Coordinates of C-alpha atoms in Angstrom, one line a residue:
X36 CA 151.2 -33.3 -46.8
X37 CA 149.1 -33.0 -49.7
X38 CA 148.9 -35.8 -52.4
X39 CA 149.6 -34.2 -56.0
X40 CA 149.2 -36.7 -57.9
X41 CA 145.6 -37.1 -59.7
X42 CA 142.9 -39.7 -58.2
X43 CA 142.5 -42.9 -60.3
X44 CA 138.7 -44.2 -61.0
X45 CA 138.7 -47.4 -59.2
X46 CA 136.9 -50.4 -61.4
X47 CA 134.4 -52.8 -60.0
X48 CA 135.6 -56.2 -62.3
X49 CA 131.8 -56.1 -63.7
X50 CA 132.5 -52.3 -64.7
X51 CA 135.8 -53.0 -66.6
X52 CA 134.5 -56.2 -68.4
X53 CA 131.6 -54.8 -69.1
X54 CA 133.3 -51.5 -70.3
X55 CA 135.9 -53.8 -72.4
X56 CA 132.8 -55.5 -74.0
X57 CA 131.4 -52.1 -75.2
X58 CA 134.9 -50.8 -76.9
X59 CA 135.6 -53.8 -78.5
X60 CA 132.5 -54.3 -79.6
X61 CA 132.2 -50.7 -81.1
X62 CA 136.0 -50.6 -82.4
X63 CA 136.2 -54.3 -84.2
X64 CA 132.7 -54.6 -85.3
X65 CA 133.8 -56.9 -88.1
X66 CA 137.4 -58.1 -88.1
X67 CA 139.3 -61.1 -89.7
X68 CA 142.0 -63.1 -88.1
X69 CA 144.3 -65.3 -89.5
X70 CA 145.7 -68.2 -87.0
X71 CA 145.8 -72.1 -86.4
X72 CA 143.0 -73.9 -84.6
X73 CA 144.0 -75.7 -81.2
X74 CA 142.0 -77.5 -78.8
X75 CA 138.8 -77.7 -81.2
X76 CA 135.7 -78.7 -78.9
X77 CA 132.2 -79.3 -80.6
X78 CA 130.1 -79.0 -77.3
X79 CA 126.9 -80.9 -77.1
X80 CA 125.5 -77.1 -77.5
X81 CA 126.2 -77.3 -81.0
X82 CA 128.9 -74.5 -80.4
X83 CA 132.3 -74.6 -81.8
X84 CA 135.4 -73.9 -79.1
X85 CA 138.8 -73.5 -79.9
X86 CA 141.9 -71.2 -79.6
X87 CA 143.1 -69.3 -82.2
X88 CA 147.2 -68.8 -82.3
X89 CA 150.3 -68.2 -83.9
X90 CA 153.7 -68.4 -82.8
X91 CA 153.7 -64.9 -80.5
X92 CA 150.0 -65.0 -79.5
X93 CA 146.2 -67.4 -79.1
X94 CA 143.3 -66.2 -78.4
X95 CA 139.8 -68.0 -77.4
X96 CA 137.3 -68.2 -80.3
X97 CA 133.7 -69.1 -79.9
X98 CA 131.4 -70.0 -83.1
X99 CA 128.0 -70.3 -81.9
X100 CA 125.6 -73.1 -83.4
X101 CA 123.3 -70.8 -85.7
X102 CA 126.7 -69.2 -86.9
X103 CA 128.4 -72.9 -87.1
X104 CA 125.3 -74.2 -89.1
X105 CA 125.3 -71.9 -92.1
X106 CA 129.0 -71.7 -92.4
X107 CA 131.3 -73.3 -95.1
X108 CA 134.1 -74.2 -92.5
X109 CA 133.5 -77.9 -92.6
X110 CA 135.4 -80.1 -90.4
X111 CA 137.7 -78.1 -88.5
X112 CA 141.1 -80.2 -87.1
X113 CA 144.0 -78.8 -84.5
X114 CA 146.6 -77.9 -86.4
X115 CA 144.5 -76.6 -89.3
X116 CA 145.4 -72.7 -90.6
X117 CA 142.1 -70.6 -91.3
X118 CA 140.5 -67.0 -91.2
X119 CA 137.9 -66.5 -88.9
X120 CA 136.0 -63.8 -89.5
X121 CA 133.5 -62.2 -86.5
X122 CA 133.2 -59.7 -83.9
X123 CA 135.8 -59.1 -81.1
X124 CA 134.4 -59.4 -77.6
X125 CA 134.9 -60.5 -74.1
X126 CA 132.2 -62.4 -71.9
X127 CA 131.6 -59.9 -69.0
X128 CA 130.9 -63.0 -66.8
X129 CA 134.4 -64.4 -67.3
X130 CA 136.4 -61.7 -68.3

């Protein structure tokens, strides 16, 4: 019997991360996002963790130490409602 149905590419996880990187990267170049912060973490790094969220969805948010330096944001609390403005991405290394 012959299969008719067309043959799917097959990802490596390093191709599809990598690939997801590349088309976010190139499709939300500069984006703003409106959300509450939760589980802020200044690392000894100097870089600001936290997840952004609302009541249907949260995403992980990353402000690196140069970035956190020159910004305005001040003190930034769980809890607290702000815009963060940046580039969308996804760390190939941890999907």
């Amino acid at each position: 019997m012959v299969n008719s149905l067309p043959e799917e590419r097959i990802f490596k996880v390093s191709e599809l991360t990598q690939l997801l990187k590349l088309t976010l990267e190139s499709q939300f170049a500069s984006i703003q996002v409106l959300g509450e912060a939760s589980g802020v973490v200044l690392a000894s790094s100097g870089h600001l963790y936290f997840t952004l969220k609302d009541s249907a969805g949260a995403m992980k948010v990353v402000m690196f130490r140069g970035n956190l330096l020159k910004s305005t944001l001040g003190k930034l609390e769980n809890g607290q409602q702000i815009i963060v403005r940046g580039v969308l991405s996804v760390y190939p290394a941890r999907g």
